[in-house]
Coordinates of C-alpha atoms in Angstrom, one line a residue:
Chain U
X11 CA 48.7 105.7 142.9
X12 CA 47.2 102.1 142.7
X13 CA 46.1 102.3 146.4
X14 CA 42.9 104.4 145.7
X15 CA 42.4 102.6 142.6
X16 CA 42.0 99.0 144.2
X17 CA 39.0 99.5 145.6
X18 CA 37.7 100.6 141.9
X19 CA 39.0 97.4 141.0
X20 CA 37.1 95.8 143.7
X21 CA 34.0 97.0 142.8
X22 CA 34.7 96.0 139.4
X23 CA 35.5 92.2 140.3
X24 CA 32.2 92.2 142.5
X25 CA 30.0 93.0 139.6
X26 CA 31.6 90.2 137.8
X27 CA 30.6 87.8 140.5
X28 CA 27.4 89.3 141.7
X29 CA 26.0 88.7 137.8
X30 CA 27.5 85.2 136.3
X31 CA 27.6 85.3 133.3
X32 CA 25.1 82.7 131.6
X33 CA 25.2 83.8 127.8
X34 CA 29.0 84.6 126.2
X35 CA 28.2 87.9 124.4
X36 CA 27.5 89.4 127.9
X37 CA 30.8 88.3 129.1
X38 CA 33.6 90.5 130.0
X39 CA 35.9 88.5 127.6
X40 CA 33.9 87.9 125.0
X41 CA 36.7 88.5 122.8
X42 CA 38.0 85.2 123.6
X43 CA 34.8 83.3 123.4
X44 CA 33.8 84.3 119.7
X45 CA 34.7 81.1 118.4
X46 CA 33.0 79.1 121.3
X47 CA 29.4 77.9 119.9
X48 CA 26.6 75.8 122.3
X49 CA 29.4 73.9 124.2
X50 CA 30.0 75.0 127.7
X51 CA 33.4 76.9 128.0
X52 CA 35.2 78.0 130.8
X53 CA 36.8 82.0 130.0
X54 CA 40.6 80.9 130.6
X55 CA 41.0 84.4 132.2
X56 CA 38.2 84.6 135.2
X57 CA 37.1 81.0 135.4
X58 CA 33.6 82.3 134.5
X59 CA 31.8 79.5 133.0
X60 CA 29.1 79.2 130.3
X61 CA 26.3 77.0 129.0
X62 CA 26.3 73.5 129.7
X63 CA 28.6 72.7 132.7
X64 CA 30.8 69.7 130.8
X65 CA 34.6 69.4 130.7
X66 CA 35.7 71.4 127.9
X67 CA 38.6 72.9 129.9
X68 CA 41.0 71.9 127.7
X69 CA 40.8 73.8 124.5
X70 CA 39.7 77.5 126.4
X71 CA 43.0 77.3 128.1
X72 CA 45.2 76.8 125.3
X73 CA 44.0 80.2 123.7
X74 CA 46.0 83.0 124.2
X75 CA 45.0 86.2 123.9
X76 CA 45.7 88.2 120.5
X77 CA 47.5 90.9 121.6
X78 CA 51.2 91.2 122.6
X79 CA 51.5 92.7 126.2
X80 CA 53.8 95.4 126.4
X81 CA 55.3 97.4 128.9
X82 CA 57.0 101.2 127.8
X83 CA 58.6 103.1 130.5
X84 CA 58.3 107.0 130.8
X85 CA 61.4 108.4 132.8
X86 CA 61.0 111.9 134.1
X87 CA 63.9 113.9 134.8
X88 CA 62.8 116.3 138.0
X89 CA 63.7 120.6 138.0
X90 CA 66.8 121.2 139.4
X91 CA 65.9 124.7 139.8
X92 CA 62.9 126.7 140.8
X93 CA 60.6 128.0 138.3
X94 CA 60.6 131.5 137.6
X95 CA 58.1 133.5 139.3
X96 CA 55.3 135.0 136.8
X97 CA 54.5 138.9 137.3
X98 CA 51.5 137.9 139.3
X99 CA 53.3 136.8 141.8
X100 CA 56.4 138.6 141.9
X101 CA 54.4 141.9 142.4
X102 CA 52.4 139.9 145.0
X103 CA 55.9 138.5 146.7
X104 CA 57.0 142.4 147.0
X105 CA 53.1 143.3 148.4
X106 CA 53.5 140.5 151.2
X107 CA 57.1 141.7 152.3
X108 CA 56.0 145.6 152.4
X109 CA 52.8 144.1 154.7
X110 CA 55.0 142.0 156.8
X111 CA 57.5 144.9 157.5
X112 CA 54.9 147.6 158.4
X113 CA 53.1 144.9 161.0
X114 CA 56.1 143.7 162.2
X115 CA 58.5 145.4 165.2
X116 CA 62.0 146.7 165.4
X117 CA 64.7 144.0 165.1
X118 CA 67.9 144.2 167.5
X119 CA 70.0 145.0 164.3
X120 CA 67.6 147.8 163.0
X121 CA 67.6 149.6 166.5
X122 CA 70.9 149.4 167.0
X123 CA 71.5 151.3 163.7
X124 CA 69.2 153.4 164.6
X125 CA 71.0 154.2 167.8
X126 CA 74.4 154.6 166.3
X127 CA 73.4 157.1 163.7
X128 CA 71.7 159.4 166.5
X129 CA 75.2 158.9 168.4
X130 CA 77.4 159.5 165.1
X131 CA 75.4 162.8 164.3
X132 CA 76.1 163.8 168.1
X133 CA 79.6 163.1 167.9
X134 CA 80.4 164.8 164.6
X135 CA 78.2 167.8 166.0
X136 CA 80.4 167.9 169.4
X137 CA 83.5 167.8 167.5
X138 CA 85.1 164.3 168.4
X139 CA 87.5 161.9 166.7
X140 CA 85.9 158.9 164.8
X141 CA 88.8 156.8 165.7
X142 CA 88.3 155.9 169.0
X143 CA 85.3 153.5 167.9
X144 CA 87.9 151.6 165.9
X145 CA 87.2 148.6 168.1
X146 CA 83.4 148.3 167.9
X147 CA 81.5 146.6 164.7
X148 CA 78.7 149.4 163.9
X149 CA 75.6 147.9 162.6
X150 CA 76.3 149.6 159.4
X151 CA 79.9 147.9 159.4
X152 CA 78.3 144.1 160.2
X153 CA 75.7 144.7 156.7
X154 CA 78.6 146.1 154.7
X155 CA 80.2 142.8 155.6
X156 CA 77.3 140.4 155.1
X157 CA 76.6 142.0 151.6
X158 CA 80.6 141.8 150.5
X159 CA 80.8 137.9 151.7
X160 CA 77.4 137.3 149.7
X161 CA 79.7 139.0 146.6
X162 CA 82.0 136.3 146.9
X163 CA 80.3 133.4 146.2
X164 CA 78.9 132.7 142.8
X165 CA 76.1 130.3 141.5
X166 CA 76.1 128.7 138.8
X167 CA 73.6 129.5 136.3
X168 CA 69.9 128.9 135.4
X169 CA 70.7 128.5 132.0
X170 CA 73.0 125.7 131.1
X171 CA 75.3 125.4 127.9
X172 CA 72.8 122.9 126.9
X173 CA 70.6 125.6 126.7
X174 CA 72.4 127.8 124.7
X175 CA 73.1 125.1 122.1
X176 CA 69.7 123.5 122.7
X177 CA 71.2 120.1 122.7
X178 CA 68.2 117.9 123.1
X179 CA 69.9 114.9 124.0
X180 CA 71.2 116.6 127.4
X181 CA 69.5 116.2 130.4
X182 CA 71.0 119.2 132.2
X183 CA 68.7 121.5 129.3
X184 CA 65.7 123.5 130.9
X185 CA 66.6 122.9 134.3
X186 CA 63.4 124.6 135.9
X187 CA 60.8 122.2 134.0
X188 CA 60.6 118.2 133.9
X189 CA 62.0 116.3 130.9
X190 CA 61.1 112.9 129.7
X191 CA 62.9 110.4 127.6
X192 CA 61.9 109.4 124.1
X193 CA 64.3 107.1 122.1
X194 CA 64.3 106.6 118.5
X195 CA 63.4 102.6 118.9
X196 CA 62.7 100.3 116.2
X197 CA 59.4 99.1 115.3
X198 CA 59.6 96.2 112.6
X199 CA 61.3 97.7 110.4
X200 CA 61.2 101.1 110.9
X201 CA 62.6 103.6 113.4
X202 CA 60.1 105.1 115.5
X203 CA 60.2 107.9 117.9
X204 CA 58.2 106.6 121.4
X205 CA 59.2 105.7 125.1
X206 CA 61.6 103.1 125.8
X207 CA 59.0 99.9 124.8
X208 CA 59.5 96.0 124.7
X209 CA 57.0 92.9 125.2
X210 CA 56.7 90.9 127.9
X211 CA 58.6 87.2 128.7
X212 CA 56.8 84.1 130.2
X213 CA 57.0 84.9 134.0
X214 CA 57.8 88.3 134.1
X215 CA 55.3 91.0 135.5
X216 CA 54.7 94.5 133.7
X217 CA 57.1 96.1 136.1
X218 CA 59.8 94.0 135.4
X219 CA 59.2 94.0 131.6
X220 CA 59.7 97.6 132.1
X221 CA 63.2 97.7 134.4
X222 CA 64.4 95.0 131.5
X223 CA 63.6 97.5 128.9
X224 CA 64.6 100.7 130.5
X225 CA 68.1 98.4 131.1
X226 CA 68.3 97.3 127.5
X227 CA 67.4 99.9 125.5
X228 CA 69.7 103.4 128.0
X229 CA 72.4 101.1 129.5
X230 CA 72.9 99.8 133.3
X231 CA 74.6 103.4 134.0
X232 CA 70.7 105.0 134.4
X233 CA 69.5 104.8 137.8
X234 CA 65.7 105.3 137.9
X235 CA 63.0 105.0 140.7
X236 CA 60.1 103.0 139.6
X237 CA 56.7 104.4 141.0
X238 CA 55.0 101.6 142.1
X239 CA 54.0 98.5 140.4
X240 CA 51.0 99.3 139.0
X241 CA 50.4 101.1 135.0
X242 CA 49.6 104.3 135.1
X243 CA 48.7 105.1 131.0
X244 CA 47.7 102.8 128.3
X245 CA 47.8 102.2 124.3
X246 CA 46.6 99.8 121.5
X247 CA 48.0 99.7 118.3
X248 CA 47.3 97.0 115.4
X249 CA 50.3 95.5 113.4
X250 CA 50.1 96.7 109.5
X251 CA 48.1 94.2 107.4
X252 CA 50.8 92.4 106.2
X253 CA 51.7 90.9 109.2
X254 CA 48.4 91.1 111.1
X255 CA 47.0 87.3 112.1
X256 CA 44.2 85.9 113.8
X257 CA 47.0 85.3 116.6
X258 CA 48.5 88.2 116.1
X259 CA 46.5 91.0 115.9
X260 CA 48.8 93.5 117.5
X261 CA 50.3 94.7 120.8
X262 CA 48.9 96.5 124.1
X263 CA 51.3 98.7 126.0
X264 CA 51.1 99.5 129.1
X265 CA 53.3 102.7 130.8
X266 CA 55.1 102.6 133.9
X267 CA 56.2 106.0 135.1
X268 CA 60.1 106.5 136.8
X269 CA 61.9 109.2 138.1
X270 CA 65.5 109.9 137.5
X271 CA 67.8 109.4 140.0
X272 CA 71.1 109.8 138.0
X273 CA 73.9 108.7 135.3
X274 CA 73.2 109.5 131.8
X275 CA 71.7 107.3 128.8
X276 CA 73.5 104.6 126.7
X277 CA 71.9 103.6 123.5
X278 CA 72.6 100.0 122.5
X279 CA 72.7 100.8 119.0
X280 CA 71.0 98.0 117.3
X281 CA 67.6 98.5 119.2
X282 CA 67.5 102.4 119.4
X283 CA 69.4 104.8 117.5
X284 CA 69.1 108.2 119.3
X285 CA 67.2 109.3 122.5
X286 CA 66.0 112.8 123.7
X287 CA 65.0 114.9 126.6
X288 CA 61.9 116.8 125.8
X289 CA 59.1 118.7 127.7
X290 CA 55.5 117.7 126.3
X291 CA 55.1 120.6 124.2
X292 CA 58.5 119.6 122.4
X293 CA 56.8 116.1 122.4
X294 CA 54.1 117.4 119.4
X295 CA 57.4 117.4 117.3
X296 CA 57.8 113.5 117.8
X297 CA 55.4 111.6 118.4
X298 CA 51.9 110.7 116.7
X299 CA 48.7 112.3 117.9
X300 CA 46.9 109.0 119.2
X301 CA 50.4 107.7 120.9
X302 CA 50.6 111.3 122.5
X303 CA 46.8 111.3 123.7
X304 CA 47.9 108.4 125.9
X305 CA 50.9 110.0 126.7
X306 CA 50.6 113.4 127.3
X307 CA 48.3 112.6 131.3
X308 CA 51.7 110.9 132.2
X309 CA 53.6 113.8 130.7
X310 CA 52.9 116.4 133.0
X311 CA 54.6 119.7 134.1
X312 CA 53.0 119.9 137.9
Chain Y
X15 CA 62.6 96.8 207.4
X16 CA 60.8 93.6 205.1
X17 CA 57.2 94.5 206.6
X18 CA 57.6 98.0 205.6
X19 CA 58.7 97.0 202.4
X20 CA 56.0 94.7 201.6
X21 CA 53.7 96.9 203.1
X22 CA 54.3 99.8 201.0
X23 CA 55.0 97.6 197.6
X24 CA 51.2 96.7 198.6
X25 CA 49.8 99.8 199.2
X26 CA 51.7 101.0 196.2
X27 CA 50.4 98.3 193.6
X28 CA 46.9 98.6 194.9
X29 CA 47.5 102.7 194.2
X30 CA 49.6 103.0 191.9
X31 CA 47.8 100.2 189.4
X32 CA 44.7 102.8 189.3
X33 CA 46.8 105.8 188.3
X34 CA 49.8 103.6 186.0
X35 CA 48.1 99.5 185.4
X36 CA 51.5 98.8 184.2
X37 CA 54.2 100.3 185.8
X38 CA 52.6 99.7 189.1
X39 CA 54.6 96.1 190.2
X40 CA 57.8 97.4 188.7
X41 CA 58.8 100.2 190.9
X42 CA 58.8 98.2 194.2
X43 CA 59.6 94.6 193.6
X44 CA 62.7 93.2 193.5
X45 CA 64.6 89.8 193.1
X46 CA 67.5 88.1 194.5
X47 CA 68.6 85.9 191.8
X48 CA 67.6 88.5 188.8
X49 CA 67.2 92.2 188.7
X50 CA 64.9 91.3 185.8
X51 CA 62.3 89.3 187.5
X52 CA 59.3 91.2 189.1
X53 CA 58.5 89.4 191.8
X54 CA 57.8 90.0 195.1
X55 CA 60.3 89.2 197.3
X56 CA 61.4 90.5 200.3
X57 CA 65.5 91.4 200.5
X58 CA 68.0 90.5 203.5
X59 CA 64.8 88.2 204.9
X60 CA 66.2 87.1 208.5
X61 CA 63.3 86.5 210.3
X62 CA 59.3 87.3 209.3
X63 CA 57.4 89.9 211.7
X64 CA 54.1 88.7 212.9
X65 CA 51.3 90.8 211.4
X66 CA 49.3 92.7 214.5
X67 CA 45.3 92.5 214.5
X68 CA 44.5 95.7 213.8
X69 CA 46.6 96.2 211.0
X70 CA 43.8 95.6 208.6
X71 CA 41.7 97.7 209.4
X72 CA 44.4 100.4 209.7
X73 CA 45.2 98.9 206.1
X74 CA 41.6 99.2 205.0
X75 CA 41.6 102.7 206.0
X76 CA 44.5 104.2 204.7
X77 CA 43.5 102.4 201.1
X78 CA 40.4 104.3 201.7
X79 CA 41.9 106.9 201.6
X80 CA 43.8 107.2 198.8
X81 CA 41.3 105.6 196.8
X82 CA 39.0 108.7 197.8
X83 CA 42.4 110.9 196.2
X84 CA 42.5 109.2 193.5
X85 CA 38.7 109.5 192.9
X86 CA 39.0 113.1 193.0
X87 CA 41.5 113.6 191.2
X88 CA 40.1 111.8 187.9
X89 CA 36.8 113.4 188.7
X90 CA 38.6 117.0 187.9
X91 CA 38.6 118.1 184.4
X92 CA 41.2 118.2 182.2
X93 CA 43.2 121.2 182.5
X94 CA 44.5 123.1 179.6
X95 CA 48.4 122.8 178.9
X96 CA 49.6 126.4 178.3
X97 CA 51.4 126.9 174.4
X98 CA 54.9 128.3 174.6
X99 CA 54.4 129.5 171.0
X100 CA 51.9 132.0 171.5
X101 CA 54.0 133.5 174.5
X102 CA 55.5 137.1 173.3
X103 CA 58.7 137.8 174.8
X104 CA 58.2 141.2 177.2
X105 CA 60.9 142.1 175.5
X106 CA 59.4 142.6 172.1
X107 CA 56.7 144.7 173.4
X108 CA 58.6 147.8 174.4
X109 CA 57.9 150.8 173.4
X110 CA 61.2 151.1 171.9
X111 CA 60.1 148.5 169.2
X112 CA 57.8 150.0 167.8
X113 CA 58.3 151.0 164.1
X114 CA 57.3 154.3 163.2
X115 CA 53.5 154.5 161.8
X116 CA 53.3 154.3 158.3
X117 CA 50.3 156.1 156.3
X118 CA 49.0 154.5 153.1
X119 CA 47.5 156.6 150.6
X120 CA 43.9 155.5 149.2
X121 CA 45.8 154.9 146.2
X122 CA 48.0 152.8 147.7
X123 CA 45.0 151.1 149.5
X124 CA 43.5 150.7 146.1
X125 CA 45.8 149.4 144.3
X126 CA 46.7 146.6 147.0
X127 CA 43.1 145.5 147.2
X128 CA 43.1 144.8 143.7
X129 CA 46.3 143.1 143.6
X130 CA 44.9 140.5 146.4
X131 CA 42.0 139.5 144.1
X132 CA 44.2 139.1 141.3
X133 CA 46.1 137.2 142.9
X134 CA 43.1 135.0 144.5
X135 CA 42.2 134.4 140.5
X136 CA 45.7 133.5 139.8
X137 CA 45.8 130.8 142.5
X138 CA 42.0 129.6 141.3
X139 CA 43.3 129.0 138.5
X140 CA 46.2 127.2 139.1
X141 CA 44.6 125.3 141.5
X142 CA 41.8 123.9 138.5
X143 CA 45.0 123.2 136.0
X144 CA 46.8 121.2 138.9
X145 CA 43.3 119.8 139.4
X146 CA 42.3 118.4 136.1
X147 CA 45.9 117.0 135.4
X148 CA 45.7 114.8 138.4
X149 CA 42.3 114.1 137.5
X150 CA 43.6 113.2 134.0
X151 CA 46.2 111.3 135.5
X152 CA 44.3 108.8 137.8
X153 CA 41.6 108.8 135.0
X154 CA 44.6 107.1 132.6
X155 CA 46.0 105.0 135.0
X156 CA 42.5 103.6 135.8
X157 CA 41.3 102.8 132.0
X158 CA 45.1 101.1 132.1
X159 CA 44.2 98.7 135.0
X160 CA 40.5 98.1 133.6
X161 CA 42.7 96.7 130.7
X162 CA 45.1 95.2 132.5
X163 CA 42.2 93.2 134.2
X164 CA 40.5 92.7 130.7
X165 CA 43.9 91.1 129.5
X166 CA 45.2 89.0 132.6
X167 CA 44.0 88.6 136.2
X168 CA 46.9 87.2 137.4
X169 CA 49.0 90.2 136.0
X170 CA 46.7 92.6 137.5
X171 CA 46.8 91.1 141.1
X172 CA 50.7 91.9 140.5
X173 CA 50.3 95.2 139.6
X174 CA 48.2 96.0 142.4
X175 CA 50.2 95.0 145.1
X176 CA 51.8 97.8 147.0
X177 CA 55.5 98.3 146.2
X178 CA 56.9 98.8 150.0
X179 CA 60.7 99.9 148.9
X180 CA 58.6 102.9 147.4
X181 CA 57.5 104.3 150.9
X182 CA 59.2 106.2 152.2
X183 CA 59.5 108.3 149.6
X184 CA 62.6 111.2 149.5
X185 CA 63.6 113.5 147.2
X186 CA 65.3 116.7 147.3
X187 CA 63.5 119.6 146.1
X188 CA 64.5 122.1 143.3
X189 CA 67.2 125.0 144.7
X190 CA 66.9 128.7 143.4
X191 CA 70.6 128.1 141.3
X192 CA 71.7 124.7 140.2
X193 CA 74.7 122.5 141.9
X194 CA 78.0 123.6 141.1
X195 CA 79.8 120.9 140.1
X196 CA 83.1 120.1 141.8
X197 CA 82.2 122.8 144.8
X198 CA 85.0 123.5 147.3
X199 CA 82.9 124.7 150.3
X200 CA 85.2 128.0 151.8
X201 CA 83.8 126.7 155.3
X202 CA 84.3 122.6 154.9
X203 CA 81.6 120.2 154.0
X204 CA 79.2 119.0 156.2
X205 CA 78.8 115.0 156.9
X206 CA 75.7 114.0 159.0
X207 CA 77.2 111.1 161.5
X208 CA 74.1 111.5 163.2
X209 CA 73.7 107.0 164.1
X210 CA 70.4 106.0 162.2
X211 CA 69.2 102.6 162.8

């Protein structure tokens, strides 16, 4: 998805250039700057600088920014199954399969039935034996066949044991809509029901916050496919009060979106205590209505 | 036998480079030391034949010639290629085939009218719930890079770059039964061998 997005981006960056920014409250990072008085300072993000043009590059880049940059992952498991069709369109399925047989011709199969039950009538009308066709497959014969080998083979089916015991930590539950992972992770000092979340290391991108995460929190058995490098949801939160500081005003997470691929979830045990399958409208029954407004886009049933 | 050769490697390349610019040397040079090398030189060269006098002009002619072929054949329109998939077998269109008439009631008529524009609201409407989700969804991931950018440009570079084990993309679709597990096909399993490079 971040292919359409780039040039977005680009547009963005080129409005940053095309206007320099000469006083700090119209800066895009003012946040940074709110301490900066006359002096000239460089923003220690885009290299933007303000004021006077002296060498006070040595204190900007030494700030970091408040917030803690995380990285949550949201793993979808895909339908196994095909949904069921509505009443709409079963009654329109039937509609197009009446229409396609009256426009359509004779099949070899059809005439040939029709043939042999003009020839059986004759036969029984003239008297003969039945048994001298022995040999031949009748048309008749060749569907009796075709619907006593489709007899013996059995699905499995749409509805799983996991269904009937509603087991929310199985993934083979619901097998005709998409599930997604929530964990019971902790947060502090509590135990919170989210996505799989954890902050970022010095030299790591997003991405690979997130495979770290995803790794530590279900175990190495869960094989996922990442989409792509880039975020595709976003949320802010502020640590509580007590432990809220200038520094450390609270964390950003950003949401990377995987697929399933296969093998099941291991929780760790210290980090996260139980985990879940759910569909989003399950998800009301977790999580908080702010975290699931960012959420919920990702969380989709397409 | 070497003058004819050359000759008609000649005539060829001056031809054929028109109609082919780069198969035209390949089909008739050869080499002694290498099949590989197009050059041209003449094979089982005993003695040269003297060129006659009025072999230019003969030359110049027959080039002439085929130029004025050539010409007329590019001048000609493109002709249209015949599509085998709209050919009807004769076979199909016998009278035999044909199944017997079917009269629908007005009722029936009706009733199947209705059910079309139903279903054209149906799809409508799935189409705008499809619609606004993606919308929804590109709208999220795009406040996410804005704050991505706000946060770190160097991060942001990173998250923009295109992930190329990604594409191509696979995935099997949804079936109308799930997999049985442990399945003993009655007719033996099938393993592609097919050699993929």
């Amino acid at each position: 998805m971040a292919a359409p997005l780039v040039r977005n981006a680009f547009f963005m960056s080129r409005n940053r250039l095309a206007k320099p920014a000469l006083v700090a409250s119209s800066h895009a990072h003012k946040g940074l700057l709110q301490n900066a008085v006359a002096a000239s300072m460089r923003c220690c993000v885009c290299g933007i600088t303000t004021g006077r043009s002296e060498s006070e590059e040595n204190s900007s880049q030494a700030e970091q920014s408040p917030w803690t940059l995380m990285s949550a992952v949201c793993v979808v498991r895909r339908p196994l199954i095909a949904a069921e069709l509505s009443d709409v369109e079963q009654r329109y399925k039937a509609h197009l399969e009446q229409l396609f047989l009256e426009t359509s011709v004779l099949s070899d199969h059809e005439i040939q039935l029709m043939e042999e039950t003009v020839k059986l009538k004759k036969r029984q009308r003239m008297g003969y034996d039945d048994d001298e066709d022995g040999a031949l497959v009748l048309a008749a014969d060749k569907e009796d066949m075709a619907a006593d080998k489709l007899q013996e083979f059995q699905p499995a089916g749409r509805l799983t044991e996991a269904d009937m015991t509603t087991n929310r930590s199985s993934q083979l539950r619901k097998l005709d809509v998409p599930l997604f992972l929530l964990v019971k992770q902790k947060l502090g000092d509590k135990a919170v029901w989210m996505m799989p979340q954890g902050s970022r290391q010095e030299g790591e991108t997003l991405r690979q916050t997130a495979e770290r995460i995803l790794m530590t929190c279900c175990g190495t058995h869960l094989r996922t496919t990442f989409y792509g490098n880039a975020p595709c949801g976003f949320y802010k939160y502020k640590y509580p009060r007590t432990v809220r500081s200038e520094n450390n005003v609270g964390a950003k997470v950003f949401f990377f979106k995987a697929e399933l691929s296969g093998g099941e979830v291991e929780c760790n045990g210290e980090d996260v205590e139980e985990f879940a399958w759910v569909t989003p409208e399950e998800m009301k029954e977790y999580l908080p209505q702010k975290y699931l407004d960012s959420v919920l886009p990702l969380a989709v049933s397409l | 036998m070497t003058s004819v050769l050359r000759f008609l490697s000649s005539q060829s390349t001056a031809v054929l480079s028109q109609l082919c610019p780069q198969g035209a040397r390949s089909l008739f040079t050869f080499s002694r030391t290498s099949p590989l090398v197009n050059t041209l030189v003449p094979i089982r060269a005993s003695h040269l034949r003297k060129r006659k006098r009025v072999d230019p002009k003969i030359e110049q002619a027959r080039e002439a010639r085929l130029k004025k072929r050539i010409k007329r054949l590019l001048k000609k329109d493109k002709e249209m290629v015949a599509v085998e998939d709209f050919f009807v077998m004769p076979s199909l269109l016998e009278q035999v085939r044909e199944r017997p008439p079917v009269s629908v009631s007005f009722e029936e008529q009706e009733r199947r009218a209705a059910l079309e524009k139903e279903w054209s609201r149906f799809r409508r409407q799935q189409y705008l719930a499809e619609e606004a989700a993606m919308s929804a969804m590109v709208t999220s991931q795009q406040r996410a890079l804005q704050e991505l950018r706000a946060e770190s440009e160097e991060l942001f570079q990173q998250a923009v770059q295109v992930d190329p084990l990604l594409i191509p993309y696979q995935r099997l679709g949804p079936t109308e039964t799930p997999p049985i597990s442990a399945y003993d096909p009655p007719d033996g399993k099938y393993v592609d061998l097919t050699p993929m490079e």
